[in-house]
PDB file of C-alpha atoms in Angstrom:
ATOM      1  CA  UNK A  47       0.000   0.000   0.000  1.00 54.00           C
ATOM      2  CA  UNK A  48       1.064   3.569  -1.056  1.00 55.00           C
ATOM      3  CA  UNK A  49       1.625   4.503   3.584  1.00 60.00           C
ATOM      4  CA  UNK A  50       3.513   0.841   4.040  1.00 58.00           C
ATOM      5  CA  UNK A  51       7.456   0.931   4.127  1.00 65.00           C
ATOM      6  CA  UNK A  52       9.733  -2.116   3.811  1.00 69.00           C
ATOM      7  CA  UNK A  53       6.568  -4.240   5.322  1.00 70.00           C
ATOM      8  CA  UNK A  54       3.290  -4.295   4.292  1.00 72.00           C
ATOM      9  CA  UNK A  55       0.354  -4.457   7.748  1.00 69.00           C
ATOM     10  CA  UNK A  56      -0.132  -7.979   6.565  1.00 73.00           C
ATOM     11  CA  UNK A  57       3.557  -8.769   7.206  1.00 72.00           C
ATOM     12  CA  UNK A  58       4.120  -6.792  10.208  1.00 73.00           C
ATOM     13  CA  UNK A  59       1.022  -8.580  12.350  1.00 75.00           C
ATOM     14  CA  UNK A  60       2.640 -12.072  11.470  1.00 82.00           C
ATOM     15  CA  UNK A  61       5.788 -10.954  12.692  1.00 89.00           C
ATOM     16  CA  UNK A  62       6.872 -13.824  15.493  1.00 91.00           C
ATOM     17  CA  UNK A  63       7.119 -11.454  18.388  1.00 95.00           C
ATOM     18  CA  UNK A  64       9.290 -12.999  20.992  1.00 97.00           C
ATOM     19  CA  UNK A  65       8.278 -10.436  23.917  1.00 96.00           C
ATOM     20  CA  UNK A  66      11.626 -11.752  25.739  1.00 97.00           C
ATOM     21  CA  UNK A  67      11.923  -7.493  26.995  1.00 96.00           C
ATOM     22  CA  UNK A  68       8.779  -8.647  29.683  1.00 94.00           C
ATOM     23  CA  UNK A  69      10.738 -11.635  30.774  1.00 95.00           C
ATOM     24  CA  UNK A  70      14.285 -11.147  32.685  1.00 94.00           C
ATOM     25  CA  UNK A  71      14.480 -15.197  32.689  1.00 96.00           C
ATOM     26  CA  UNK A  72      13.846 -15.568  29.088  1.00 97.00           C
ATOM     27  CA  UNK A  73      15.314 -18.147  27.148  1.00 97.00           C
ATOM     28  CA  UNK A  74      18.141 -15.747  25.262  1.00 97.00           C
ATOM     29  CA  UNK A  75      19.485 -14.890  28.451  1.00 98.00           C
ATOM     30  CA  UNK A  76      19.726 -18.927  28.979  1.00 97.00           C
ATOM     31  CA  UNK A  77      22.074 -19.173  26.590  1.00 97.00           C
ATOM     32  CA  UNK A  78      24.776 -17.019  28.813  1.00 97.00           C
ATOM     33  CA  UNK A  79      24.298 -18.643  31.896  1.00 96.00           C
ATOM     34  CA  UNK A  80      27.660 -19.767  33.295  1.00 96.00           C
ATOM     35  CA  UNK A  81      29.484 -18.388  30.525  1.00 96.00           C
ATOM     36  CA  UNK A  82      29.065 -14.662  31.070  1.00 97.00           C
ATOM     37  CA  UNK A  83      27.745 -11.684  33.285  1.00 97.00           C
ATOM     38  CA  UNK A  84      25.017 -10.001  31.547  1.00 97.00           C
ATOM     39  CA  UNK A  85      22.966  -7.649  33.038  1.00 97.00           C
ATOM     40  CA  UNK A  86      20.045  -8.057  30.093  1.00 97.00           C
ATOM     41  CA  UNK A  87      19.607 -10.181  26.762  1.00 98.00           C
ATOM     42  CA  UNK A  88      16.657 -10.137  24.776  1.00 97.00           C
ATOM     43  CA  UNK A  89      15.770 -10.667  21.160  1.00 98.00           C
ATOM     44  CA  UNK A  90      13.056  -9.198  18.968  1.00 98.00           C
ATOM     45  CA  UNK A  91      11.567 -11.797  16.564  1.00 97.00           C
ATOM     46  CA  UNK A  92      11.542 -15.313  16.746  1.00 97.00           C
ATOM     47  CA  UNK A  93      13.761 -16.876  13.890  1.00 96.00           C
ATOM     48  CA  UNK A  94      12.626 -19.976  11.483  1.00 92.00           C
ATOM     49  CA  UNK A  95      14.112 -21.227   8.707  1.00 89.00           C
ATOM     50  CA  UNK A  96      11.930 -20.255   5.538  1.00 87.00           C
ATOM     51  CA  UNK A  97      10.015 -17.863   7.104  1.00 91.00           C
ATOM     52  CA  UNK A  98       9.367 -14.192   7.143  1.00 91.00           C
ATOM     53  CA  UNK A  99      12.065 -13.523   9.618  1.00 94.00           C
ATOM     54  CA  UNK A 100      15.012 -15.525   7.757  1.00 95.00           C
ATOM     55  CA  UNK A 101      13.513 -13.806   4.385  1.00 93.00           C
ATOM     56  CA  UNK A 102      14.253 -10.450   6.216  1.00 94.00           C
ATOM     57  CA  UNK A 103      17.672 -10.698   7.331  1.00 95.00           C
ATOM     58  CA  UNK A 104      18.660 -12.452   4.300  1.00 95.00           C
ATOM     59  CA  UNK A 105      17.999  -9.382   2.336  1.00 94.00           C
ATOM     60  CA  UNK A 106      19.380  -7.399   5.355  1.00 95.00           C
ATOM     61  CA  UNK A 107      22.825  -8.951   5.840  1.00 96.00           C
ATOM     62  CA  UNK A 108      22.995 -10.007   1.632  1.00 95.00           C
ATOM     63  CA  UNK A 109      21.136  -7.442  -0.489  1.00 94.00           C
ATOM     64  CA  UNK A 110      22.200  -4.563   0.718  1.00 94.00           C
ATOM     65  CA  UNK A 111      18.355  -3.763   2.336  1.00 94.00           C
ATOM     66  CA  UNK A 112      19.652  -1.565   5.319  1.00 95.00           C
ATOM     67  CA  UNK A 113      16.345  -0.143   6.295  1.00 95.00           C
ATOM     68  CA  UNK A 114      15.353  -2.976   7.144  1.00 94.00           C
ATOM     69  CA  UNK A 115      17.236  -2.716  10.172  1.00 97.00           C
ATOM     70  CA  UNK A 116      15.940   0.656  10.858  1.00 96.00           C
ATOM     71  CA  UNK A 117      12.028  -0.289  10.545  1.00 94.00           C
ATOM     72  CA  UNK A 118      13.129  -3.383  13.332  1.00 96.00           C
ATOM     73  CA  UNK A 119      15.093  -0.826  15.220  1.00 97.00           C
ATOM     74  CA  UNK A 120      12.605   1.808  15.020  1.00 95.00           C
ATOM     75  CA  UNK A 121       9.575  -0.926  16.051  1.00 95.00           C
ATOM     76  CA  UNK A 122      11.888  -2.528  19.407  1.00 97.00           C
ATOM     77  CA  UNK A 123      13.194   0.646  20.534  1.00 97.00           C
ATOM     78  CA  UNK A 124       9.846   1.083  21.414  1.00 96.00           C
ATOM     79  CA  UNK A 125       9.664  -1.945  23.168  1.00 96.00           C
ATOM     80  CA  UNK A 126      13.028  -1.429  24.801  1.00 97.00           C
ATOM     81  CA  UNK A 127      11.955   1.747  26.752  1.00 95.00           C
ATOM     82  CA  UNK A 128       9.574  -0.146  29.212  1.00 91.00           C
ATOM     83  CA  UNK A 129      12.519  -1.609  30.206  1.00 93.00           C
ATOM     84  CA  UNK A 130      12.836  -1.507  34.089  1.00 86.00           C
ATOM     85  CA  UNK A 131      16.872  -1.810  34.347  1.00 90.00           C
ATOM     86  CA  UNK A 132      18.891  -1.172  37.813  1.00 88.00           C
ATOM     87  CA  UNK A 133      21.695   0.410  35.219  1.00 92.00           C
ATOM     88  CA  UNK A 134      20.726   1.849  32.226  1.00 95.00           C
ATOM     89  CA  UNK A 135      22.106   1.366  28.813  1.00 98.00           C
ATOM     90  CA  UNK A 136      25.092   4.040  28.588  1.00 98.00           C
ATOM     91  CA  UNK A 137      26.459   3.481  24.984  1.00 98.00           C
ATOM     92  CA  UNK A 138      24.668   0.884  21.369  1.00 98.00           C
ATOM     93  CA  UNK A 139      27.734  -1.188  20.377  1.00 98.00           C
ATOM     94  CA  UNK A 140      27.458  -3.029  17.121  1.00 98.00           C
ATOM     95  CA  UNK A 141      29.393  -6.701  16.664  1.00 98.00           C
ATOM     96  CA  UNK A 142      31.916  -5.692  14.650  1.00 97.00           C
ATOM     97  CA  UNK A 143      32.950  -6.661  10.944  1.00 95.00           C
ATOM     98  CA  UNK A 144      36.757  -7.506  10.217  1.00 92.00           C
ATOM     99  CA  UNK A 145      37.769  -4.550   7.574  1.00 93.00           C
ATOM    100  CA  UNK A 146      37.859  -7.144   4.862  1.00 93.00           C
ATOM    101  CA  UNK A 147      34.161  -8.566   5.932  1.00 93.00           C
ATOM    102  CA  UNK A 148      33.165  -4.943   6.187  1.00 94.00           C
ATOM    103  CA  UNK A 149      35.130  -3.976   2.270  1.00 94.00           C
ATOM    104  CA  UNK A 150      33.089  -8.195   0.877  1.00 93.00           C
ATOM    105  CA  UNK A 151      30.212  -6.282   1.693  1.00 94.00           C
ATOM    106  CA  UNK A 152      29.670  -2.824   1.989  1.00 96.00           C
ATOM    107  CA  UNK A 153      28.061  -2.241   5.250  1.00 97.00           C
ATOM    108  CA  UNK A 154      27.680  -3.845   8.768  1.00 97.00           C
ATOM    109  CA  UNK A 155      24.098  -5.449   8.993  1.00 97.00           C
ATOM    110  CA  UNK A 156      23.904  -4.620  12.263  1.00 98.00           C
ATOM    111  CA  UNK A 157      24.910  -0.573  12.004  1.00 98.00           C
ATOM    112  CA  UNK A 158      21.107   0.680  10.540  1.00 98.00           C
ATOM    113  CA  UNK A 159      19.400  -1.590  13.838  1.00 98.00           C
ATOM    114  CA  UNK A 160      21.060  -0.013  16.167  1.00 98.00           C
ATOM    115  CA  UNK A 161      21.454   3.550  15.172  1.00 98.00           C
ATOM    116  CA  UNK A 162      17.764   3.237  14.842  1.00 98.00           C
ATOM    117  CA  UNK A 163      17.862   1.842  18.633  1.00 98.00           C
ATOM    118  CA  UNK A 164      19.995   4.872  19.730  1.00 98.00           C
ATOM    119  CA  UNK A 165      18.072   7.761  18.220  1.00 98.00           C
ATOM    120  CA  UNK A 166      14.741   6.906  19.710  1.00 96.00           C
ATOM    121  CA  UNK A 167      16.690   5.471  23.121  1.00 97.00           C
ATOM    122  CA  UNK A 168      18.566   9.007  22.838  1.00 97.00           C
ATOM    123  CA  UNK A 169      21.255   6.716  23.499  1.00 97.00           C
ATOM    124  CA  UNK A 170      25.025   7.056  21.710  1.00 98.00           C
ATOM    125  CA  UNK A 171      25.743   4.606  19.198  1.00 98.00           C
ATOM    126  CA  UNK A 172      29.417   3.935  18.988  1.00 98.00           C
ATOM    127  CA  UNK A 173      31.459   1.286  16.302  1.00 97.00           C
ATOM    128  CA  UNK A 174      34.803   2.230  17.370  1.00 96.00           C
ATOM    129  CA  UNK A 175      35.463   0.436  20.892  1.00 98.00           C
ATOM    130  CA  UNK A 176      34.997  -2.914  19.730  1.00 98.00           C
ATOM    131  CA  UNK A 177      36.518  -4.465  16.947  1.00 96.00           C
ATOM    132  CA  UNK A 178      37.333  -7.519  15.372  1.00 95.00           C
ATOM    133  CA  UNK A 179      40.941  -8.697  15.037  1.00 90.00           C
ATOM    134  CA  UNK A 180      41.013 -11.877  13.057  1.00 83.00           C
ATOM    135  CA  UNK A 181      39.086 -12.388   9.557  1.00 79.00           C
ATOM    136  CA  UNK A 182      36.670 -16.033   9.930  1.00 69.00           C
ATOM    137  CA  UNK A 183      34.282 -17.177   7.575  1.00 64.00           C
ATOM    138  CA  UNK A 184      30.861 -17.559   8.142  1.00 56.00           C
ATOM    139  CA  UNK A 185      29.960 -18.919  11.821  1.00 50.00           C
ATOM    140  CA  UNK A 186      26.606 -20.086  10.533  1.00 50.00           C
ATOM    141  CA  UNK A 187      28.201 -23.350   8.914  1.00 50.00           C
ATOM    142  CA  UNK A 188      30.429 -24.431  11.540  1.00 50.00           C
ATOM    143  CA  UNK A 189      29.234 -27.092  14.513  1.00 55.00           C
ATOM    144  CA  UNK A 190      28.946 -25.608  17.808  1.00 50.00           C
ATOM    145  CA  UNK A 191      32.373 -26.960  18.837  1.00 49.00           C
ATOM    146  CA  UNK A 192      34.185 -25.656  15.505  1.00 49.00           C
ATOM    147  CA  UNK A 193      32.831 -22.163  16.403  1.00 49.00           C
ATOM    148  CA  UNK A 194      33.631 -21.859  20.092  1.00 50.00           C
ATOM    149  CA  UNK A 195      37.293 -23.132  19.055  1.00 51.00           C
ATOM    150  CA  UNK A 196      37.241 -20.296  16.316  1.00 59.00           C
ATOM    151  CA  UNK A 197      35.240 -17.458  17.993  1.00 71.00           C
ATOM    152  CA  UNK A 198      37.507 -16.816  20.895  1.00 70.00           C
ATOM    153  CA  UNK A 199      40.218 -13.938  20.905  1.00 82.00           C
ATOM    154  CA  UNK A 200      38.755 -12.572  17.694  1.00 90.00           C
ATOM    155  CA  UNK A 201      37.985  -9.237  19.082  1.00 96.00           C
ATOM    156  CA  UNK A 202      39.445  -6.748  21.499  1.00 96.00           C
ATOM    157  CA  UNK A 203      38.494  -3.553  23.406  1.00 97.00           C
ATOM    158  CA  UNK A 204      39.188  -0.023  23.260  1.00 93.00           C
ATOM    159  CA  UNK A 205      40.451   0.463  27.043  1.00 93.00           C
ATOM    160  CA  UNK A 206      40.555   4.356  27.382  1.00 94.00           C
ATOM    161  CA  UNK A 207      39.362   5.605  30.647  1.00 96.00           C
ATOM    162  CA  UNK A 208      36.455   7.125  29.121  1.00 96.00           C
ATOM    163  CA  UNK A 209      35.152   3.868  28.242  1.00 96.00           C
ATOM    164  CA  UNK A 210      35.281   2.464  31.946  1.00 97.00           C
ATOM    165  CA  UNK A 211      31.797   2.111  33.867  1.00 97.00           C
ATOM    166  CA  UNK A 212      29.907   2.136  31.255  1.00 98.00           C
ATOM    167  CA  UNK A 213      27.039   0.059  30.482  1.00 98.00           C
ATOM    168  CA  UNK A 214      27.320  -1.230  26.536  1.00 98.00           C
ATOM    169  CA  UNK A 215      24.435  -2.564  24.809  1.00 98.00           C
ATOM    170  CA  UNK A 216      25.730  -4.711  22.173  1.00 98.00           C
ATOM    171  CA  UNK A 217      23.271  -5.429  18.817  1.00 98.00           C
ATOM    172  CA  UNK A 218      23.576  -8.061  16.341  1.00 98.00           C
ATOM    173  CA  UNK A 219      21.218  -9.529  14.039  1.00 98.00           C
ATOM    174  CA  UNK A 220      20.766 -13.269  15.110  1.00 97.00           C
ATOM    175  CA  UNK A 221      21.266 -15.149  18.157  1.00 97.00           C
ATOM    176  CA  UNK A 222      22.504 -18.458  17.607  1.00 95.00           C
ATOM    177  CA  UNK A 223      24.447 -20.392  20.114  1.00 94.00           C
ATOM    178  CA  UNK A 224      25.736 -17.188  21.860  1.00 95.00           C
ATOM    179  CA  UNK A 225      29.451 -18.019  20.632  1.00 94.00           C
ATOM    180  CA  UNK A 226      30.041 -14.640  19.140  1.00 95.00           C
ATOM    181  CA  UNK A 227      28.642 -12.318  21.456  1.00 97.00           C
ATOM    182  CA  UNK A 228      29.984 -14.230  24.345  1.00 97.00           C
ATOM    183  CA  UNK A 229      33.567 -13.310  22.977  1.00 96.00           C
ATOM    184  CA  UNK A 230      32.443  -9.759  21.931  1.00 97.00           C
ATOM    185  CA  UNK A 231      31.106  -9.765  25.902  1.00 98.00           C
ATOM    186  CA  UNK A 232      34.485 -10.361  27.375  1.00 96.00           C
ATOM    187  CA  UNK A 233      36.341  -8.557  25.278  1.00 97.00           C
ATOM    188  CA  UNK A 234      34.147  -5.430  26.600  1.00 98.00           C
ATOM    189  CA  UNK A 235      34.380  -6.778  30.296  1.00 97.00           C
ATOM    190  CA  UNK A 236      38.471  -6.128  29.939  1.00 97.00           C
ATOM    191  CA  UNK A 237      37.727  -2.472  30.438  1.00 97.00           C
ATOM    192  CA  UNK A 238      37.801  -1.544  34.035  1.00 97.00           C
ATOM    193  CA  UNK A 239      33.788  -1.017  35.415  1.00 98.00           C
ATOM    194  CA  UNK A 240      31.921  -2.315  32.273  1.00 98.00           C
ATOM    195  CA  UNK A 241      28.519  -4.114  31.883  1.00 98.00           C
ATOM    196  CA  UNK A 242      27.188  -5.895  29.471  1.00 98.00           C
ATOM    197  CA  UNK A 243      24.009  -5.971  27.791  1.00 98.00           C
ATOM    198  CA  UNK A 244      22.742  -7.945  24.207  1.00 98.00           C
ATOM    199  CA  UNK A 245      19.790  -7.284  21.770  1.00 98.00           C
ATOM    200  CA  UNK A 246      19.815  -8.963  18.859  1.00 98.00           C
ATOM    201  CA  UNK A 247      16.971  -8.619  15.781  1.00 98.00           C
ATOM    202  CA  UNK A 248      16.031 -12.373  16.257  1.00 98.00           C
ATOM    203  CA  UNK A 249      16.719 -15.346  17.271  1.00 97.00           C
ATOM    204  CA  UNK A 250      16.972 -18.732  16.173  1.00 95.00           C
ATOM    205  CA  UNK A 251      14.621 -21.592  17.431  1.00 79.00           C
ATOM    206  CA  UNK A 252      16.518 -24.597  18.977  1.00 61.00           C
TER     207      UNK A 252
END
């Protein structure tokens, strides 16, 4: 319809809501358990293999479709602000791309989500303290084990004193088995004061 933008109102009410934000014990904060000190994890949508979600981030992350992320941005940030949090979200980190990843395709995936996240949060949005040492290939066709073995000490920090206490909210598009943004956590947690928080766009049914 002439008003609709990147999804038509048909779309958008089959949308596989997750509502993890009303749930503090949801299952995407499971997945850290043990591994991790996270003050929050959440995730949007619900994500299943030839379905709307999976048709969505394909064209995010592959066709170059950026506002995609900004129409799930724009639609969670909302969600995001009945958040009841102790320590509120200081600074929207996106996982980073390796510069070669980042030159392969054009853009982070990620970048449009949470900029989207930060202007309605009126929170910054910052790409420059974490960033991604080593170049890897797709995590998505590794086993579990081959990506925890291939994950770790990937990506480092940027320890300047003006990043310490602060309360990052990292972004990323689809929660899987945690193995990335369990790396990208403690890379984060090396600078003196620092909390950790993760929203991702969707995640993946187990």
């Amino acid at each position: 319809m002439t008003n609709e933008t990147v999804l038509c109102t048909n779309c958008r009410h089959e949308m596989p809501l997750t509502q993890y934000h009303l749930d503090p014990d949801n299952q995407a904060v499971k997945k850290f358990y043990g591994k991790v000190e996270v003050e929050h994890v959440s995730a949007f949508l619900y994500f299943n293999k030839q379905g709307i979600v999976q048709e969505l981030i394909h064209n995010l992350k592959y066709k170059g479709h950026e506002e995609i992320g900004t129409v799930l941005g724009n639609w969670h940030a909302e969600d995001l602000k009945e958040l009841k949090l102790k320590n509120p979200f200081d600074v929207i980190i996106p996982v980073p791309l390796h510069p070669r990843k980042f030159k392969e395709r054009g853009y982070n995936q990620v970048t449009t989500f949470g900029k989207a996240l930060s202007e309605t949060l009126k929170i910054p949005f910052d790409n420059s303290i974490l960033y991604r040492k080593k170049y890897s290939k797709t995590q998505s066709k590794k086993n579990l084990l081959g990506r925890s073995e291939n994950i770790e000490n990937i990506f480092d920090a940027n320890l300047s004193e003006e990043n310490e206490n602060k309360h990052f909210l990292i972004v990323d598009d689809v929660l899987t088995t945690g193995a990335t943004l369990e790396a990208c956590s403690r890379a984060l947690l090396k600078i003196p004061g620092a909390k950790i928080s993760i929203v991702c766009m969707a995640m993946a049914n187990s």
